[in-house]
Coordinates of C-alpha atoms and ligand atoms in Angstrom, one line a residue:
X12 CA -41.5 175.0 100.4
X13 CA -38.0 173.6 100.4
X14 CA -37.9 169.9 101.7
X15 CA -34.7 171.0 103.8
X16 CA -37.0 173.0 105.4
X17 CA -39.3 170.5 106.5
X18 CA -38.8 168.6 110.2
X19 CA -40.2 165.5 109.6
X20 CA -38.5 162.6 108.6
X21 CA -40.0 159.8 106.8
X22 CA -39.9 156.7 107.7
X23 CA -40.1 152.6 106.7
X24 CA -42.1 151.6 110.1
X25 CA -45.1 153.3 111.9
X26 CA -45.6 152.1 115.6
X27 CA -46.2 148.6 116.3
X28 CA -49.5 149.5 118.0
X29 CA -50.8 151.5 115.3
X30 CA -53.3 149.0 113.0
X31 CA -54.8 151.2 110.9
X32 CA -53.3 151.5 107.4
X33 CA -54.4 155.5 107.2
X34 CA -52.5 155.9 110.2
X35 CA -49.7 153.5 109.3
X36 CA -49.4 155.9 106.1
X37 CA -49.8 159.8 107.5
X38 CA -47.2 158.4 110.4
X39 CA -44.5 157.2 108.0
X40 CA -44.7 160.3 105.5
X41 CA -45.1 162.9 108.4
X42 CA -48.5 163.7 108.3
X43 CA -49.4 162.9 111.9
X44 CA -47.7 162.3 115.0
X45 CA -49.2 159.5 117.6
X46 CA -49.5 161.3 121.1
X47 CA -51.9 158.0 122.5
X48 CA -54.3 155.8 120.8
X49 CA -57.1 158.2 119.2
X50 CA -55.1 161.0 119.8
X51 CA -53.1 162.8 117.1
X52 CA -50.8 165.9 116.2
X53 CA -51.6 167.5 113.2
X54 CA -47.6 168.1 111.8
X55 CA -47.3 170.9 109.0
X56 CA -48.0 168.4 105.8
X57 CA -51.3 167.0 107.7
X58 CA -52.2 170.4 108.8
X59 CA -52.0 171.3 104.6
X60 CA -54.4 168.5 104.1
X61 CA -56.5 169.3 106.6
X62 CA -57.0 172.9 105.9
X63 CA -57.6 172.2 102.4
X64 CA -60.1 169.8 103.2
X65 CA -61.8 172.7 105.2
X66 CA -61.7 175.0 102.7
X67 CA -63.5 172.7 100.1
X68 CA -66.2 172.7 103.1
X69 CA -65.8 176.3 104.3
X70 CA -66.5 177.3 100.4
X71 CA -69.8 175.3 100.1
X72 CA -71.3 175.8 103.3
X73 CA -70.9 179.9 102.9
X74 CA -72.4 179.0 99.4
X75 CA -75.6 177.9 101.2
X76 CA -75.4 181.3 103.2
X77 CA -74.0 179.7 106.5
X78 CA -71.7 181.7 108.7
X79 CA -68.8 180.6 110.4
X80 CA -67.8 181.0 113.9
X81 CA -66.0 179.2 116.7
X82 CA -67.9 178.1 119.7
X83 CA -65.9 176.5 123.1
X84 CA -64.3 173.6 123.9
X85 CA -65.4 173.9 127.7
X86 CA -69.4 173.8 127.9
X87 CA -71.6 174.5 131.1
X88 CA -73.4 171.2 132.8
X89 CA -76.9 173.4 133.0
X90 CA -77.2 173.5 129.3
X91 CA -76.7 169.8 128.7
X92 CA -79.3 169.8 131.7
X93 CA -82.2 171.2 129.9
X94 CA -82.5 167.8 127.9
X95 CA -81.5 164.4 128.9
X96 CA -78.1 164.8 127.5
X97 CA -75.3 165.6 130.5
X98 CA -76.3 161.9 132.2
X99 CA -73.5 159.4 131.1
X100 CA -76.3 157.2 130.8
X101 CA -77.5 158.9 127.6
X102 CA -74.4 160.1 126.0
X103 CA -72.0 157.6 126.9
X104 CA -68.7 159.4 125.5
X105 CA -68.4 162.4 127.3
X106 CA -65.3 164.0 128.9
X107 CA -66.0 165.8 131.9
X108 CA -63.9 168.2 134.4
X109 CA -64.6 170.8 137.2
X110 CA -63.0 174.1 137.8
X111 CA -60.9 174.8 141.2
X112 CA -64.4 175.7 142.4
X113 CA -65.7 172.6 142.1
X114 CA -68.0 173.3 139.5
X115 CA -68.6 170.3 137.0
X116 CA -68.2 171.2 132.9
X117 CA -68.1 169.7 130.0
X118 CA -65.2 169.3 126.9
X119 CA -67.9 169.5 124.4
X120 CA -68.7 166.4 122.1
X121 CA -71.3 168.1 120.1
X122 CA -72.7 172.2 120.2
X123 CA -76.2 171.3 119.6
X124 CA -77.5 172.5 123.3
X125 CA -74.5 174.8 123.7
X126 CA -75.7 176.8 120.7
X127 CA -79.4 176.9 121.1
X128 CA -78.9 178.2 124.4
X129 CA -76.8 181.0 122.9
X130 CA -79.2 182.1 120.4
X131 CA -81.9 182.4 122.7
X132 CA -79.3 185.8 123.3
X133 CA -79.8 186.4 119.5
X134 CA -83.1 185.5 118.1
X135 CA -86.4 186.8 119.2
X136 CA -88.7 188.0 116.0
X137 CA -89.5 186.3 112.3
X138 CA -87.3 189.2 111.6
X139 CA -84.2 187.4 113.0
X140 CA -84.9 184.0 110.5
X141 CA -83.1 181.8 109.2
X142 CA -79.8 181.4 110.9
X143 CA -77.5 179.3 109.8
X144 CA -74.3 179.0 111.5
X145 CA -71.2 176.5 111.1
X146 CA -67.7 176.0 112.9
X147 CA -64.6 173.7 113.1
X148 CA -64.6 172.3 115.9
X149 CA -62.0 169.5 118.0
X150 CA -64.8 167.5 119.4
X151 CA -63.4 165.5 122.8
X152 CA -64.8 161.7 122.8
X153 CA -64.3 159.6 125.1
X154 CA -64.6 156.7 122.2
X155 CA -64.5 153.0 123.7
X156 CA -62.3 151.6 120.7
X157 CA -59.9 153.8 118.5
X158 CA -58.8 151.1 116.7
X159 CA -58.9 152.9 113.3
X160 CA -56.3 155.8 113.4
X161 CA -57.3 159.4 112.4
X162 CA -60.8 157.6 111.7
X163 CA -62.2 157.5 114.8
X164 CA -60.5 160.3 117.4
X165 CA -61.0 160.4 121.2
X166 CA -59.8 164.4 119.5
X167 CA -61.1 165.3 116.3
X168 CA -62.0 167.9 114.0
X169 CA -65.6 168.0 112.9
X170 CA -67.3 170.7 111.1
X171 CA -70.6 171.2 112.5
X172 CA -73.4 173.3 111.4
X173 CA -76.9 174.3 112.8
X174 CA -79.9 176.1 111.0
X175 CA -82.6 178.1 112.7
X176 CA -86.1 178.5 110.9
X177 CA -89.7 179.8 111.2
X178 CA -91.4 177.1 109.2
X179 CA -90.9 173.0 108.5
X180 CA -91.4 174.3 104.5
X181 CA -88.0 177.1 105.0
X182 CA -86.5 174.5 107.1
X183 CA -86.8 171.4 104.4
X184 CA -85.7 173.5 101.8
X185 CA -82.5 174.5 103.8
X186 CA -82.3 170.9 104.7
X187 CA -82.3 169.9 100.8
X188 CA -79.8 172.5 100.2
X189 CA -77.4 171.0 102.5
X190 CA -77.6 167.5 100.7
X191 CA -76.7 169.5 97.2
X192 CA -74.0 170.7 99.3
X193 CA -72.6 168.1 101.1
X194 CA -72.9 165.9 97.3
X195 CA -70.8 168.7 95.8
X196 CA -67.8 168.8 99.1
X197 CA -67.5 164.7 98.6
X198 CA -67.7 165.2 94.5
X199 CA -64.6 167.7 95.2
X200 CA -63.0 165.8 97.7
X201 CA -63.0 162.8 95.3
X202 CA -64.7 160.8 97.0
X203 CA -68.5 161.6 95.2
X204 CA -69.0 157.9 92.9
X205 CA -68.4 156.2 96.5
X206 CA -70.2 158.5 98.8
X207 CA -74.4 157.5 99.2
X208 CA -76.8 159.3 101.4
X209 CA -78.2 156.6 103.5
X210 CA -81.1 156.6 105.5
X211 CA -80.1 156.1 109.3
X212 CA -81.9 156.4 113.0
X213 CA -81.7 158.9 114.6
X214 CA -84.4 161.5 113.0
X215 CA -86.5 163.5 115.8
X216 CA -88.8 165.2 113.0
X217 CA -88.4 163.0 109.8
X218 CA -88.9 159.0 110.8
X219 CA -84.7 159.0 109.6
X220 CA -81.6 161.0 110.0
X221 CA -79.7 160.8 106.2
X222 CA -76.0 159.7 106.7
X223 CA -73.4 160.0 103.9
X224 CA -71.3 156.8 104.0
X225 CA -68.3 156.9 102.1
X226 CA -67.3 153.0 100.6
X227 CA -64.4 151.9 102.2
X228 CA -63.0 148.4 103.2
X229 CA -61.6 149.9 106.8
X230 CA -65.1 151.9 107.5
X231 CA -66.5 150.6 110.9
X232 CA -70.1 150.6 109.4
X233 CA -72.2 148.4 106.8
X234 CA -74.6 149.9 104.4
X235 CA -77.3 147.9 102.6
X236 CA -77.3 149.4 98.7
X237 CA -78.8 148.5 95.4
X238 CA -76.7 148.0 92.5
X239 CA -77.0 151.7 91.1
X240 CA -76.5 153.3 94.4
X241 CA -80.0 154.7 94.7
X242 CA -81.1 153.4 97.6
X243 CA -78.5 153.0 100.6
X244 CA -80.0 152.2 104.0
X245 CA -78.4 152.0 107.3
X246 CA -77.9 148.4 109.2
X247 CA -79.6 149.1 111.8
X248 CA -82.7 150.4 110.2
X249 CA -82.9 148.2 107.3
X250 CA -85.7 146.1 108.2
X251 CA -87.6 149.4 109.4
X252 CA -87.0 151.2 105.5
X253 CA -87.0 148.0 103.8
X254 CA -90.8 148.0 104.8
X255 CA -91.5 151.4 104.8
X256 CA -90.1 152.4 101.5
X257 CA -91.6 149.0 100.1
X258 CA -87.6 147.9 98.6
X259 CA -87.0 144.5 98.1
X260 CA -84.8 143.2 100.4
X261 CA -83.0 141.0 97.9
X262 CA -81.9 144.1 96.0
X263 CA -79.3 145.4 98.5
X264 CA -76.4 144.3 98.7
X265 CA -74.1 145.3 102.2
X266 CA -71.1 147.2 101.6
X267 CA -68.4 148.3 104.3
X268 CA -68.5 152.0 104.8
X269 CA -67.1 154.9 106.5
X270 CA -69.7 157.9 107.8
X271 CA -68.0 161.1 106.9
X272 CA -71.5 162.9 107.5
X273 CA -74.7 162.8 109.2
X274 CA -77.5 165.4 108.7
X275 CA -80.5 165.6 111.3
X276 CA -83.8 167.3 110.8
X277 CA -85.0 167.6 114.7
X278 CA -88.1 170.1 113.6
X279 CA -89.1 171.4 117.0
X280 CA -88.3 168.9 119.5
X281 CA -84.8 170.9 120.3
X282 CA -86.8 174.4 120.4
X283 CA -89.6 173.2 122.8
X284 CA -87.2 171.4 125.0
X285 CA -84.7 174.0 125.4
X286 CA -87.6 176.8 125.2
X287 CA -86.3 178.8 122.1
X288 CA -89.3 180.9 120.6
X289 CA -89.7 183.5 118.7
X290 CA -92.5 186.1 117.7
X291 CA -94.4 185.9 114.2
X292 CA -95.6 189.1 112.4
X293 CA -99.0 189.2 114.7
X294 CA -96.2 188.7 118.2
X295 CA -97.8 185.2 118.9
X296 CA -95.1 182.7 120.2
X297 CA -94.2 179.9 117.7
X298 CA -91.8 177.2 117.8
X299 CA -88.3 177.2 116.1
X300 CA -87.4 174.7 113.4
X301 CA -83.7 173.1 114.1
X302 CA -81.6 171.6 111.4
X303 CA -78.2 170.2 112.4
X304 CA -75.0 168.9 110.2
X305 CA -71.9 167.4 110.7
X306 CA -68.7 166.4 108.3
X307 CA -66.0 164.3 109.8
X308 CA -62.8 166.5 108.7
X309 CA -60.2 164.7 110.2
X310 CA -62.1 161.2 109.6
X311 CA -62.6 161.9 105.5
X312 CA -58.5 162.8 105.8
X313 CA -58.2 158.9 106.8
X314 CA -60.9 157.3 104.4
X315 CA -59.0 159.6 101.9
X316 CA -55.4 157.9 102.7
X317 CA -57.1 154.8 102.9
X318 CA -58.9 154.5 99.6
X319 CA -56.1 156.6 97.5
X320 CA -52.9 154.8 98.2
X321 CA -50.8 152.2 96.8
X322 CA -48.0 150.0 97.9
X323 CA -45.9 153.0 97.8
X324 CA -47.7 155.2 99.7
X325 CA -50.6 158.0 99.8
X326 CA -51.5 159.3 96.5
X327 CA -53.7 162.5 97.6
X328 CA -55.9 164.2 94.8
X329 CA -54.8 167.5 93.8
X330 CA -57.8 169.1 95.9
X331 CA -56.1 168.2 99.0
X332 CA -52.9 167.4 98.4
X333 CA -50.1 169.1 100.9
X334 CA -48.3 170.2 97.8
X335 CA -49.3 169.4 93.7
X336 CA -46.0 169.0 92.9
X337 CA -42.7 167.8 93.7
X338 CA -39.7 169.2 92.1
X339 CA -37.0 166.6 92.7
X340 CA -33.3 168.4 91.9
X341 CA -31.0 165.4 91.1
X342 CA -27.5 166.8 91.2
X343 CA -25.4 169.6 92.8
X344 CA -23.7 171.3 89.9
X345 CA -24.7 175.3 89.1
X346 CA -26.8 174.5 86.2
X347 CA -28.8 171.6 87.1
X348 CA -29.5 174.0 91.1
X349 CA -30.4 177.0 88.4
X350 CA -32.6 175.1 86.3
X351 CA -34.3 173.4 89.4
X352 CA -34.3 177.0 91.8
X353 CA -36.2 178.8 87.9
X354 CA -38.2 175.9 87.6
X355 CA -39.4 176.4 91.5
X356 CA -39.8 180.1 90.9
X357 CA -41.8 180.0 88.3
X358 CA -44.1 177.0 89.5
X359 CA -44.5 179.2 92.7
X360 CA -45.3 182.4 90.5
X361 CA -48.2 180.2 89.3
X362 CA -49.7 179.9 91.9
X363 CA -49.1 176.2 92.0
X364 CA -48.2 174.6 95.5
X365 CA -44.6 172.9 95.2
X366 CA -42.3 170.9 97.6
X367 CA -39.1 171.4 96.2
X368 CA -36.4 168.7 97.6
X369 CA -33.3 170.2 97.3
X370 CA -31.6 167.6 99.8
X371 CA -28.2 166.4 98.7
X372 CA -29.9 162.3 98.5
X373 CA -29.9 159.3 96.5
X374 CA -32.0 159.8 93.4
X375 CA -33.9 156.8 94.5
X376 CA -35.0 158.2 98.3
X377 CA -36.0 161.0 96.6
X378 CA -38.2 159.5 94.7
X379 CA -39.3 156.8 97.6
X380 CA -40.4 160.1 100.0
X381 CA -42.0 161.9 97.1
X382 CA -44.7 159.0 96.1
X383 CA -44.8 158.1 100.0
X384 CA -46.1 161.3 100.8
X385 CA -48.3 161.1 97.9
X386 CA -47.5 164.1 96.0
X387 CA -49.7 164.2 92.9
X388 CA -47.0 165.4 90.2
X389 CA -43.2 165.4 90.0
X390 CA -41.0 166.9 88.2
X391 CA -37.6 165.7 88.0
X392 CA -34.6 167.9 87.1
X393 CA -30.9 166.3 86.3
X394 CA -27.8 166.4 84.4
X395 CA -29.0 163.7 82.3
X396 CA -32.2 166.5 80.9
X397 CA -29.6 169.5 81.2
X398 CA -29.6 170.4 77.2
X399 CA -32.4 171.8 75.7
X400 CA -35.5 172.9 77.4
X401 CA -36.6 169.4 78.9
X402 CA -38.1 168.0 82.0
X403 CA -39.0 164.5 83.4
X404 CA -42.8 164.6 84.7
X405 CA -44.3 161.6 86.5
X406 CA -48.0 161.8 87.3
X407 CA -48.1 159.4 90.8
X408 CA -51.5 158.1 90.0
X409 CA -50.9 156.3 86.9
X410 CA -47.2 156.4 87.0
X411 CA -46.9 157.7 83.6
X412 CA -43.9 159.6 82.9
X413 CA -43.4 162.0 80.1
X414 CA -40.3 164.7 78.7
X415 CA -41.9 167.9 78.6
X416 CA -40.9 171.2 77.6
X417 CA -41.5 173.9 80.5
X418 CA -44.1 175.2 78.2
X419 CA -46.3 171.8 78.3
X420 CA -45.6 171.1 82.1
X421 CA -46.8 174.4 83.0
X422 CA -49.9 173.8 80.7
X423 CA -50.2 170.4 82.1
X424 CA -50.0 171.4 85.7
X425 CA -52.1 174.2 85.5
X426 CA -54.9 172.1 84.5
Ligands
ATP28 P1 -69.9 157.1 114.7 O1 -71.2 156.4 114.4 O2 -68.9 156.9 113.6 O3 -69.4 157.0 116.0 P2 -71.5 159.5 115.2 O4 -72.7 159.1 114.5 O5 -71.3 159.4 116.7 O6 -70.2 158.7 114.5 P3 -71.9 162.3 114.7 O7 -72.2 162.7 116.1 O8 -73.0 162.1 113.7 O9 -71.0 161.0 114.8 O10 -70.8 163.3 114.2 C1 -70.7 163.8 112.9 C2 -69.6 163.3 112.1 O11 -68.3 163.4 112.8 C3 -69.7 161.8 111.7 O12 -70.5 161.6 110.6 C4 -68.3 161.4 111.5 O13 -67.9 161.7 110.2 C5 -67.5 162.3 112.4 N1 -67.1 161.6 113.6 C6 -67.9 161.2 114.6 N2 -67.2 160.6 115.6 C7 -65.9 160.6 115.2 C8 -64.6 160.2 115.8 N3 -64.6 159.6 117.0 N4 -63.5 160.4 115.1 C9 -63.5 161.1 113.9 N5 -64.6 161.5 113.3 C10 -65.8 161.3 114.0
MG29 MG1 -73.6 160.0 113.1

C-alpha cells in the first residue's frame, strides 16, 4: 500500500479524555478512531491488526476441529429466560431494546444461551457428537468504567467458542485441547513467556474456571503467581486454591494482569437447565456436556500496544503488524522513485506486506510516522545509497541499522 493512499493522519496529541496509553497510541498513529468512551472505529491499519490477530485464532481453533460461524447481534428475551440470566440483577451489563412492537430483545453480551437454544434445532443422537463451534463476535456491554481504551469496550470483538459432548471424559479432553491451543495463539501473538493460565471462579462443573492473564502494568486484574509461573491463581479465589491445592501462600507473589481469555467447563448444568438432550446408542435420554471459550480480540490488540511500545510509538511484532515493512523513499529524482517503486515491487512479489511512503516529506517525519505506527522493518531508499546495490535497513525493535544488499534484505525479511 502507498502511504498517499492512506486517510489517516498521524498525530502528536490523542484526546484529552483518553487515559489509556494503548489508546493514546492506536489514536495518534491511526489505528482507531474515538466515537465515545468505550467505543471505537476500527480505521484500515487497526482493522490489519485486528484481522491478523483473528487469523492467528481462526487458524488454531479450526486446528482443534472447531467451525466457524456468525451468530446475531440481536437475541430473543425467552432464551435468556430459560436461566436466570435476562434479569439485570444477574448480569448487570446488558444492553436492551424492543422492536416497534414492543417486544423486549437483547444486543447480545455473550451466545452461551442463544446457541444452545439453536442446537437443540441440530443435535438429537450420539451420532450428532461433538460440536464444536466458534465466531467473532462485537459483544455490546454496558461496562460501568471504560477507563482503559480498546481494553475494556462497551463494543468489542470477542471470539467465542462453545463445544458439545456426550461424555465428561470427550468433553475434558476437548477442554485440554483448547488450553494447548489457546498457549500456542498467545505463543504466536507474542505474548506466550507473560501469559499464565490462572485458576479463577466461575466453574459450574470443575470447582474453577481457568483464565489466561496476560502480565501487564495497565491490566485491571491481580494474579497471585510463583516465581516460575507454575502456579497463577486469581484474587478472588486465592484463599479458596491456596487451601485446596495445598500452595504456600508466601510463594506467590501478585502481579498486575490483563485477561485476554477465559475457558469454562459448565458439564451439564447449561444442558439440564436449558433442556438440551440427546439419545445414546440404546435411545435413552442423557445429558449434554458444554464447554465454552472466549479470547478478547480487540482487548489482546491493547495489551499488545501496551506492552510492545516505546517512547516513539507502537512496535507491533511481525505476526500482527499492519504492514512488516516500511519502505521510506527519501527524494524525488527518477532513480531514487525507480529504485524505491522496484524495491516495492519486488517486496510485494514476496509476498511480504509493505507500506510504501512515497509522500514528498521531511526525511525526519517520515521516519517519526513509520516507528509511531510501529512498523517492524524499514527500509530506507535515498540519493545518498543511490550507487551500487545498497539499502538502509532499520529493525524498530532494537534499532539497529544495517547497509544491505537487496539480496540480504530480502533474505533477512523473509525470515
Ligand atoms: P472482565 O473480568 O475483564 O470484565 P469478563 O470475565 O467479564 O471480563 P468474559 O465474559 O470471560 O469476560 O469474556 C471473554 C473475554 O473477552 C475476556 O477474557 C476478555 O479477554 C474479553 N473481554 C471481556 N469484557 C471485555 C470488554 N469490556 N472489552 C474488551 N474485551 C473484553
Ligand atoms: Mg472472564
Amino acid at each position: 500500500m502507498k502511504y498517499s493512499q492512506l486517510f489517516t493522519k498521524t498525530s502528536k496529541t490523542a484526546p484529552a479524555d483518553e487515559v489509556a496509553k494503548n489508546a493514546q497510541l492506536l489514536i495518534r498513529a491511526g489505528f482507531v478512531y474515538k466515537e465515545m468512551a468505550g467505543v471505537y472505529a476500527y480505521l484500515p491499519l487497526g482493522l490489519r491488526v485486528l484481522e491478523n490477530i483473528k487469523q492467528i485464532v481462526r487458524e488454531e481453533m479450526n486446528a482443534i476441529n472447531s467451525s466457524e460461524l456468525i451468530m446475531t447481534a440481536l437475541q430473543r428475551k425467552e432464551v435468556w429466560e430459560k436461566t436466570t440470566r435476562w434479569s439485570d440483577d444477574v448480569v448487570d451489563v446488558w444492553f436492551k431494546t424492543r422492536l416497534k412492537d414492543d417486544t423486549e430483545l437483547g444486543l447480545g453480551w455473550s451466545h452461551e444461551e442463544p446457541i444452545v437454544e439453536m442446537l437443540k434445532q441440530y443435535i438429537h443422537s450420539y451420532r450428532d457428537l461433538p460440536v464444536s463451534l466458534y465466531q467473532f463476535q462485537t459483544k455490546m456491554r454496558n461496562e460501568l468504567r471504560a477507563k482503559s481504551g480498546i481494553m475494556r469496550g462497551r463494543e468489542f470483538v470477542m471470539k467465542d467458542m462453545y463445544s458439545f459432548h456426550a461424555t465428561k471424559e470427550d468433553l475434558d479432553n476437548y477442554y485440554q485441547s483448547v488450553i494447548d491451543a489457546y498457549n500456542r495463539v498467545f505463543e504466536r501473538l507474542g505474548l506466550g513467556e507473560d501469559t499464565v493460565v490462572t485458576f479463577a471462579s466461575g466453574g459450574a462443573f470443575t470447582k474453577f474456571s481457568h483464565e489466561f492473564q496476560t502480565i501487564c502494568e495497565a491490566g485491571e486484574d491481580v494474579v497471585y503467581i510463583n516465581h516460575d509461573k507454575s502456579v497463577a491463581i486469581n484474587e478472588e479465589v486465592v484463599d479458596e486454591a491456596v487451601a485446596e491445592l495445598g500452595i504456600n501462600r508466601e510463594d506467590l507473589q501478585p502481579v498486575k494482569t490483563a485477561e485476554v481469555g477465559n475457558i469454562f467447563n459448565f458439564g451439564t448444568q447449561k444442558t439440564d437447565e436449558m433442556d438440551l438432550y440427546y439419545s445414546d446408542s440404546d435411545g435413552n435420554q442423557q445429558s449434554l456436556y458444554i464447554g465454552s471459550y472466549g479470547i478478547g480480540i480487540t482487548r489482546l490488540m491493547g495489551v499488545i500496544a501496551e506492552k510492545m511500545s516505546d517512547d516513539k510509538g507502537l512496535v507491533w511484532p511481525d505476526a500482527v503488524a499492519p504492514f512488516r515493512v516500511s519502505l521510506i523513499r527519501i527524494g524525488e529524482s527518477e532513480a531514487v522513485v525507480e529504485k524505491a517503486d522496484t524495491m516495492y515491487q519486488r517486496l510485494t512479489d514476496q509476498g511480504i506486506t509493505v507500506i510504501y511512503d512515497d509522500r514528498a516529506e521531511r526525511p525526519g517525519a517520515k521516519f517519526a510516522d513509520a516507528e509511531l505506527m510501529g512498523i517492524p522493518h524499514r527500509v530506507t531508499i535515498s540519493e545518498r545509497l543511490l550507487d551500487g546495490d545498497r539499502y538502509e535497513y532499520t529493525h524498530r525493535a532494537s534499532g539497529q541499522t544495517d547497509i544491505l544488499t537487496a539480496e540480504e534484505l530480502l533474505d533477512r525479511l523473509s525470515q
